Short mmCIF file of N, CA, C and O in Angstrom, two decimals:
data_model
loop_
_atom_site.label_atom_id
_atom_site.label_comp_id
_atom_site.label_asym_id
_atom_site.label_seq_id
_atom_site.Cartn_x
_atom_site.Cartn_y
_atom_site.Cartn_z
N UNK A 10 62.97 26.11 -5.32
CA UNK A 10 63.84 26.74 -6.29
C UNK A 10 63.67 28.26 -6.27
O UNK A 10 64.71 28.92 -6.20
N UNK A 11 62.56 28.89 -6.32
CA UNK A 11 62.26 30.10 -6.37
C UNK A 11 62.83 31.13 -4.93
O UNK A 11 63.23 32.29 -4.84
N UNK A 12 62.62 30.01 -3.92
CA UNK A 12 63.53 30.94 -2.77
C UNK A 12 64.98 30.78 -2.75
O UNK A 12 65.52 31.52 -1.93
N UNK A 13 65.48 30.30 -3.17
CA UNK A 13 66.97 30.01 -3.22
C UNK A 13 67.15 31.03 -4.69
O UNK A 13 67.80 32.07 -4.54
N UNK A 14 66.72 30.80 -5.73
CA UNK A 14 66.98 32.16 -6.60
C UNK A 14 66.58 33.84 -5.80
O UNK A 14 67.22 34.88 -5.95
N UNK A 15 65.83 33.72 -5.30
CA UNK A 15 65.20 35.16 -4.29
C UNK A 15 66.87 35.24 -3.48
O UNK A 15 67.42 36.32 -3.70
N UNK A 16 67.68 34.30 -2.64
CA UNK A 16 68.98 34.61 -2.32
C UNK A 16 69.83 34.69 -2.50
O UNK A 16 70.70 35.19 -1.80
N UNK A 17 69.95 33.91 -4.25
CA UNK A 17 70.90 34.32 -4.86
C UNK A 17 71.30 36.10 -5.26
O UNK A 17 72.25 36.87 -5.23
N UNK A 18 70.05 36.08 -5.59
CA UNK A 18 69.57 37.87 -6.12
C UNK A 18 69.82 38.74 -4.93
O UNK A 18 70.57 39.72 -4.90
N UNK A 19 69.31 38.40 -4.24
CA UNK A 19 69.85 39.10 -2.97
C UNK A 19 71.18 39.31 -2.56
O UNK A 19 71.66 40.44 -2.49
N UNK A 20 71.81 38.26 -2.28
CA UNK A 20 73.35 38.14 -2.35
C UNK A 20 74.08 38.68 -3.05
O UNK A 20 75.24 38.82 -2.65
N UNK A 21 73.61 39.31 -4.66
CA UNK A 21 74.28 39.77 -5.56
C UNK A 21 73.95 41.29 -5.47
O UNK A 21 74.83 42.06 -5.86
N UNK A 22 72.75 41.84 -4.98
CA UNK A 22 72.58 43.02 -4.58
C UNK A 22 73.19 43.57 -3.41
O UNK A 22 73.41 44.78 -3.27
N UNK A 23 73.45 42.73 -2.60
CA UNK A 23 74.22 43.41 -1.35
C UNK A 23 75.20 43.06 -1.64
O UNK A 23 76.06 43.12 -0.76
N UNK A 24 75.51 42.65 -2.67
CA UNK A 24 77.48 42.50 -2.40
C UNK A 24 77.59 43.44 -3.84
O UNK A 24 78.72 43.93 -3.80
N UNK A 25 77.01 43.83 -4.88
CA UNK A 25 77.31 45.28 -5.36
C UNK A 25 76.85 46.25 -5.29
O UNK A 25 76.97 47.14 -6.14
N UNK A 26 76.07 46.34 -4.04
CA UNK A 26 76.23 47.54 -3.60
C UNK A 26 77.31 48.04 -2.91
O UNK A 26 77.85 49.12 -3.16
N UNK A 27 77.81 46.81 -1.54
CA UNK A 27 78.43 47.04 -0.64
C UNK A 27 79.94 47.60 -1.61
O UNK A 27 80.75 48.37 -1.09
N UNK A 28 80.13 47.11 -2.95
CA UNK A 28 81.34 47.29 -3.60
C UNK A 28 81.33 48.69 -4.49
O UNK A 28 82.23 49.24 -5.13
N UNK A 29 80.13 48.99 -4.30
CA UNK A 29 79.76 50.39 -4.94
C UNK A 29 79.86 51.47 -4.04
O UNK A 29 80.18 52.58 -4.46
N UNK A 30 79.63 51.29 -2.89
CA UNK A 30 79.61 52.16 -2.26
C UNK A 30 81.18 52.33 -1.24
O UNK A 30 81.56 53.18 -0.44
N UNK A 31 81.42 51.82 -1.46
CA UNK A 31 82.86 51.31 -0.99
C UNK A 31 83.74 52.08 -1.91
O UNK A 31 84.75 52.68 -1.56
N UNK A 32 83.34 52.01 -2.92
CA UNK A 32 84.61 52.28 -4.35
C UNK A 32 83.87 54.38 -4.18
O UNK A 32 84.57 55.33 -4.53
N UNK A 33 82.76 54.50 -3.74
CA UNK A 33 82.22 55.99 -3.88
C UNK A 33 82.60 56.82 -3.08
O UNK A 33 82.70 58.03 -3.31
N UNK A 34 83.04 55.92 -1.39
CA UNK A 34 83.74 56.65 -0.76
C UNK A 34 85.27 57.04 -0.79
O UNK A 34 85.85 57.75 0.03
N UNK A 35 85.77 56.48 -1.82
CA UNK A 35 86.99 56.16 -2.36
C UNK A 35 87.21 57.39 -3.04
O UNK A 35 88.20 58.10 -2.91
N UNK A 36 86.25 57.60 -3.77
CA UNK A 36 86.17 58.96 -4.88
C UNK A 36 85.80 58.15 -6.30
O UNK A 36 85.13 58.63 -7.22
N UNK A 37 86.38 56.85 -6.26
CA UNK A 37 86.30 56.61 -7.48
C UNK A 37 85.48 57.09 -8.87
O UNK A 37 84.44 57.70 -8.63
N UNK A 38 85.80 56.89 -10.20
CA UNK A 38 85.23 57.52 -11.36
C UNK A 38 83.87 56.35 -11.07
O UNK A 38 83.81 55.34 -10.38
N UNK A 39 82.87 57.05 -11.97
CA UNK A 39 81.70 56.32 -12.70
C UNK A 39 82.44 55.23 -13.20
O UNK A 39 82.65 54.26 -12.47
N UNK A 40 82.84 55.29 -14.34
CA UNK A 40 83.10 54.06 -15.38
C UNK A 40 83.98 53.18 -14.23
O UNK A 40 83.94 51.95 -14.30
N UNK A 41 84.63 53.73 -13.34
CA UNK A 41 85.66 52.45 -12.79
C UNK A 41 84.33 51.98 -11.75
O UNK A 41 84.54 50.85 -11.31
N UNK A 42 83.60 52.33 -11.48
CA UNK A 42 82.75 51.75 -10.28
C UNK A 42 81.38 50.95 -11.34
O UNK A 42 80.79 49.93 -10.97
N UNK A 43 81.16 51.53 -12.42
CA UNK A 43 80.42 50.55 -13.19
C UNK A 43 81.17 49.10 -13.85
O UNK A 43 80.52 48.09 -14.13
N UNK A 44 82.27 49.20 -13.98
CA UNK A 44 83.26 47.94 -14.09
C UNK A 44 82.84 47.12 -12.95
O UNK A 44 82.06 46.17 -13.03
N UNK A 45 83.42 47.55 -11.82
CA UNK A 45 83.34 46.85 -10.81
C UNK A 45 81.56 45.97 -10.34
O UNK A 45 81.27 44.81 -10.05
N UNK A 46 80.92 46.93 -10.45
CA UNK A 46 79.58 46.11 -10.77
C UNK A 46 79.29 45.37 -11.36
O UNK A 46 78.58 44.54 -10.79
N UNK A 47 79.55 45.13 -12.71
CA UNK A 47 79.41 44.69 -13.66
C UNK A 47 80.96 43.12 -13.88
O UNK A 47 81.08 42.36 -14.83
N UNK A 48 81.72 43.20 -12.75
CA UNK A 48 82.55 42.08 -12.63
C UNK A 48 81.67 41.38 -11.25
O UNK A 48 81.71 40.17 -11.02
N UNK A 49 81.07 42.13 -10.59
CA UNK A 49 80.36 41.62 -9.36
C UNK A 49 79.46 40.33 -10.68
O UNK A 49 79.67 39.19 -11.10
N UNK A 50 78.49 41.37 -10.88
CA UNK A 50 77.32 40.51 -11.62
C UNK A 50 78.09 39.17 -12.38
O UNK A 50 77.57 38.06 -12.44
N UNK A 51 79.12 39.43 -12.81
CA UNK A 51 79.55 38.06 -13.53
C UNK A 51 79.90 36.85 -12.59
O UNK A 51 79.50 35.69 -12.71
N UNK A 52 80.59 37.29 -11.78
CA UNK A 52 80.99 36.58 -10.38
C UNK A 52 80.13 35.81 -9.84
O UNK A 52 80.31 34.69 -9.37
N UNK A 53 78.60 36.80 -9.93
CA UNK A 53 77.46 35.80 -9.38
C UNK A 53 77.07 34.80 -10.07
O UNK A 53 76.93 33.74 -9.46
N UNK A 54 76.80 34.84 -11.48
CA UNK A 54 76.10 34.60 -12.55
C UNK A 54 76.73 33.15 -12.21
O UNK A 54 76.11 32.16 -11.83
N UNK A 55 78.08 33.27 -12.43
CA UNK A 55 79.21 31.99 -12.50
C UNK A 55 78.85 31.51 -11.58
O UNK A 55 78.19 30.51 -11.87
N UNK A 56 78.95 31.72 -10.27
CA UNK A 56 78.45 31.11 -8.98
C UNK A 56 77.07 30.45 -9.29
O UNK A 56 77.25 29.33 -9.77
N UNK A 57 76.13 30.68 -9.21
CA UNK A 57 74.85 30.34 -9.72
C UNK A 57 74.72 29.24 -10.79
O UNK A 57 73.71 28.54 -10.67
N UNK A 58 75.55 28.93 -11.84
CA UNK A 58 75.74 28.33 -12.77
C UNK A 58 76.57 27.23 -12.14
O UNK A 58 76.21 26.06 -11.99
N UNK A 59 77.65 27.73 -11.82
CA UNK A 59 78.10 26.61 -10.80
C UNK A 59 77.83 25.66 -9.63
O UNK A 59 78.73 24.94 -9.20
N UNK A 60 76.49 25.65 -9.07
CA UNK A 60 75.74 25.60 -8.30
C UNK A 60 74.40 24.81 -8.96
O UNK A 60 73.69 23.94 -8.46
N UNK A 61 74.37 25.18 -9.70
CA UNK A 61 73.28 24.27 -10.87
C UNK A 61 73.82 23.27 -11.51
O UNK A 61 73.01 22.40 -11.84
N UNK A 62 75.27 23.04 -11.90
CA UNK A 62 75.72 22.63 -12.54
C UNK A 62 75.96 20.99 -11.71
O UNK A 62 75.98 19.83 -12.13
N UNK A 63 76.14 21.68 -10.28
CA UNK A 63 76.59 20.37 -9.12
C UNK A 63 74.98 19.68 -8.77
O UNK A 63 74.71 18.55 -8.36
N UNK A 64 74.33 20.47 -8.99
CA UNK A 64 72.89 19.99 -8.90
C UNK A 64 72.37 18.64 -9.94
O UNK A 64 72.79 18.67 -11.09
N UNK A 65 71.52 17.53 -9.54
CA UNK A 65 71.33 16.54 -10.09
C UNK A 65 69.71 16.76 -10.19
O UNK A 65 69.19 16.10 -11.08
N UNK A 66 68.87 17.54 -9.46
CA UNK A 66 67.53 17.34 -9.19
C UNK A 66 67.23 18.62 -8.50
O UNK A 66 67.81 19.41 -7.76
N UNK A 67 65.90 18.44 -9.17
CA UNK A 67 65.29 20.18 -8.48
C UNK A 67 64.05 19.72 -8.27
O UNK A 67 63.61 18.72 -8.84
N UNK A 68 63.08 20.76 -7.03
CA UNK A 68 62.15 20.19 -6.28
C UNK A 68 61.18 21.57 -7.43
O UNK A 68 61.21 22.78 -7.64
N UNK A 69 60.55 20.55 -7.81
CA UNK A 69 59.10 20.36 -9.11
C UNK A 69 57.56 20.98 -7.85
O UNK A 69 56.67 20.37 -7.27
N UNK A 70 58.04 22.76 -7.96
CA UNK A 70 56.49 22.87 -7.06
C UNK A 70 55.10 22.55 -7.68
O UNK A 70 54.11 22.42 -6.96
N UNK A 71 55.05 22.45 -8.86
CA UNK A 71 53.45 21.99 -9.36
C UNK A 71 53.55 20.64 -9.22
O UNK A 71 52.46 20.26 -8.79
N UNK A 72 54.62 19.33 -9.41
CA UNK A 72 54.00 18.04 -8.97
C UNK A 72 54.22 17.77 -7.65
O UNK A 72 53.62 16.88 -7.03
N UNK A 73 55.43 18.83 -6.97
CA UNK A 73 55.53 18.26 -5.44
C UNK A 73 56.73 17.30 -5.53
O UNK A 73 56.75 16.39 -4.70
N UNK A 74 57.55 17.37 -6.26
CA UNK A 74 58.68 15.84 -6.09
C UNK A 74 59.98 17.14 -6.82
O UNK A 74 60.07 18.30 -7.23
N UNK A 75 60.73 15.97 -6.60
CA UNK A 75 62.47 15.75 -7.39
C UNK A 75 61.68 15.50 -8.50
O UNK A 75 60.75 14.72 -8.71
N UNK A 76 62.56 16.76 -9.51
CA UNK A 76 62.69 16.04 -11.29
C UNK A 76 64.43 16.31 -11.16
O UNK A 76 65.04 17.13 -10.49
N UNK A 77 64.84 15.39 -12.00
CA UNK A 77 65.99 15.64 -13.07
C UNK A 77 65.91 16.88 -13.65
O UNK A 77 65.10 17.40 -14.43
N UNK A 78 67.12 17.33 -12.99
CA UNK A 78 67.93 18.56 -13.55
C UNK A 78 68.40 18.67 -14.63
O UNK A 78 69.58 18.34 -14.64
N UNK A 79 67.70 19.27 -16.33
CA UNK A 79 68.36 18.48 -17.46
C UNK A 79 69.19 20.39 -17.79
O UNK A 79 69.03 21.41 -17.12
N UNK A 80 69.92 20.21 -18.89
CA UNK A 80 70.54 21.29 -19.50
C UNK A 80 69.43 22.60 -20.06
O UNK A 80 69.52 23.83 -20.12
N UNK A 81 68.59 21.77 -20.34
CA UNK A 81 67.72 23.01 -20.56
C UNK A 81 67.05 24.04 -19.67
O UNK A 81 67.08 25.27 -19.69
N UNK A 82 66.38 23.07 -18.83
CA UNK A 82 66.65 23.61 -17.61
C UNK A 82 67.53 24.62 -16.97
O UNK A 82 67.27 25.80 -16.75
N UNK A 83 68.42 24.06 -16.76
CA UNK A 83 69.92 24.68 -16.20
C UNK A 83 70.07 26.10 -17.17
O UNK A 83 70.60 27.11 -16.71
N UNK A 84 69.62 26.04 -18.34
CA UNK A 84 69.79 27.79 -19.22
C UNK A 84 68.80 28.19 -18.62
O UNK A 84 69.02 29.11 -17.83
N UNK A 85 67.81 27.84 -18.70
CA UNK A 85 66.84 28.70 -18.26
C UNK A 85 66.43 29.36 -17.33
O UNK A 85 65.87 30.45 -17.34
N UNK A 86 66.81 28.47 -16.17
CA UNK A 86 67.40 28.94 -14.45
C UNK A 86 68.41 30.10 -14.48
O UNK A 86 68.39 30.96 -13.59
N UNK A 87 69.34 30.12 -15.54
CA UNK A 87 70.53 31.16 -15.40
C UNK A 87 70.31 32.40 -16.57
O UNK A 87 70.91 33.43 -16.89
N UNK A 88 69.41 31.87 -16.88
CA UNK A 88 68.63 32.90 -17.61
C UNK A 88 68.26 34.08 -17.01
O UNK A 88 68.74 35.22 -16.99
N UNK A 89 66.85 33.32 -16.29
CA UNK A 89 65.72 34.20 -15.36
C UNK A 89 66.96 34.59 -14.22
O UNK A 89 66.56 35.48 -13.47
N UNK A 90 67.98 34.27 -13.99
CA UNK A 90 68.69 34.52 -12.55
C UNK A 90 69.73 35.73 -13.28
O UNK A 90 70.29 36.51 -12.51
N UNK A 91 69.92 35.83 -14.43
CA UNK A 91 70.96 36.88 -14.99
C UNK A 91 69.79 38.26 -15.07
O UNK A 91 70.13 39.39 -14.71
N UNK A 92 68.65 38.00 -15.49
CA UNK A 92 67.42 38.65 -15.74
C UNK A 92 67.39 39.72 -14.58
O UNK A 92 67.76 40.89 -14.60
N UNK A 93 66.83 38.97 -13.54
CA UNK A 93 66.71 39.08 -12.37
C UNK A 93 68.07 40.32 -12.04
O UNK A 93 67.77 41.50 -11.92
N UNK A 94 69.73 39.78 -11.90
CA UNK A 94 70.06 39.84 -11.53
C UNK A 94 70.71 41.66 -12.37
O UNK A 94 71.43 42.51 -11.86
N UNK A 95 70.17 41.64 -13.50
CA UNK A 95 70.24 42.99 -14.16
C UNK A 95 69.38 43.78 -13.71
O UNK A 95 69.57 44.89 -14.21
N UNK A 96 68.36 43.78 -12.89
CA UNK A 96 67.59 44.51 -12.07
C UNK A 96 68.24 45.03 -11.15
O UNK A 96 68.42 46.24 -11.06
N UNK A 97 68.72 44.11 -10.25
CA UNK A 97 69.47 44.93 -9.25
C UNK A 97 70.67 45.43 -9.38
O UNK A 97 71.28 46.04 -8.51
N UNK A 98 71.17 45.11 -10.82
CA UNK A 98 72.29 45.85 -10.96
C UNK A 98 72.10 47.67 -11.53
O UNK A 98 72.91 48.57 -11.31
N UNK A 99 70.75 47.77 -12.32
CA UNK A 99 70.60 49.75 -12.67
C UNK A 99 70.20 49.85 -11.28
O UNK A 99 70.36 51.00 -10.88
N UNK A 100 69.47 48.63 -9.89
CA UNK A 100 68.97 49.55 -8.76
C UNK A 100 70.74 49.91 -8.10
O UNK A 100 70.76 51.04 -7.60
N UNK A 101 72.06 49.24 -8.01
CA UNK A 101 72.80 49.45 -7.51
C UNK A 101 73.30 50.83 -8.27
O UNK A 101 73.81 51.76 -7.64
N UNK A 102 73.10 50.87 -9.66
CA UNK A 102 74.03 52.29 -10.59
C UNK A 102 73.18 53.36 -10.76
O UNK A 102 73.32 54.31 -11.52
N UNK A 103 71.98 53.04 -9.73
CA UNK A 103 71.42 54.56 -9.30
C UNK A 103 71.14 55.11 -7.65
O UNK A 103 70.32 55.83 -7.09
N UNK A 104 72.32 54.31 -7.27
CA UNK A 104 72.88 54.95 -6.07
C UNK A 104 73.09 56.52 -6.24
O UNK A 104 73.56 57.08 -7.24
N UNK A 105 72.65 57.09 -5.05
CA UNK A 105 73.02 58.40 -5.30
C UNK A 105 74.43 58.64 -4.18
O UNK A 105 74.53 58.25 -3.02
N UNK A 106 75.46 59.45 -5.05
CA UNK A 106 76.41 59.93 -4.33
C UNK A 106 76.94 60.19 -2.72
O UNK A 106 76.76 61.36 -2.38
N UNK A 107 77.52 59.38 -1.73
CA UNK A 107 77.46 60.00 -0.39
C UNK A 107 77.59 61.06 -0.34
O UNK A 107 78.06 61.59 -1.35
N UNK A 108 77.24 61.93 0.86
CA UNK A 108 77.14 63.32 1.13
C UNK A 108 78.80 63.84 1.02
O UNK A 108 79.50 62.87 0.74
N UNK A 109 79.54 64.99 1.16
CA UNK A 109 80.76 65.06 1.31
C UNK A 109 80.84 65.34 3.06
O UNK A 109 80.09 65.88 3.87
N UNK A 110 82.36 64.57 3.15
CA UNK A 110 82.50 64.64 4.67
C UNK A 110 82.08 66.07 5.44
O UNK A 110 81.94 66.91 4.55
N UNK A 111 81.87 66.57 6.49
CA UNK A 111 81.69 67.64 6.79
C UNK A 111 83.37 67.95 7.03
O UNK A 111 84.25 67.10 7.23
N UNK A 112 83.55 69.65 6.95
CA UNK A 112 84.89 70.14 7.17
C UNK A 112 85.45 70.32 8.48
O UNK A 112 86.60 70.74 8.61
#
């Protein structure tokens, strides 16, 4: 479980960055490129939730087996994964500015 959340997080960091930096070479404003981050992060969140949701059983590293996947669970997974996933979202909104093209 813990490495598959490590790629979820990952996945959500390189895909708002790649949309941050994308929108910077654009010119775009602050606030329109913090939107866009901040629709990334939801995008994932949902994904992730959705993904848990199709899930029946999760592999239990302190007994070593399949437990049942119950609802509580399932918050708490999308919890620590929204947690998580607000980390890499101030590391994406302290990107610093690309250089300007040379003339």
């Amino acid at each position: 479980q813990a490495l598959f959340l490590q790629e979820v997080i990952r996945h959500f960091e390189y895909e708002a960055c790649e949309r941050s930096l994308r929108l910077m070479d654009r010119g775009v404003t602050a606030d329109v490129r913090l939107l866009e981050v901040i629709r990334c992060l939801v995008e994932n969140v949902e994904d992730y939730q959705t993904r848990l949701d199709a899930r029946e059983l999760l592999f239990d590293a302190s007994s070593k087996k399949l437990v049942p996947l119950d609802d509580g669970t399932r918050k708490r997974l999308s919890a620590e994964a929204l947690d998580a996933m607000e980390e890499g979202l101030l590391n994406v909104l302290r990107l610093p500015p690309p250089p300007p093209p040379p003339p």
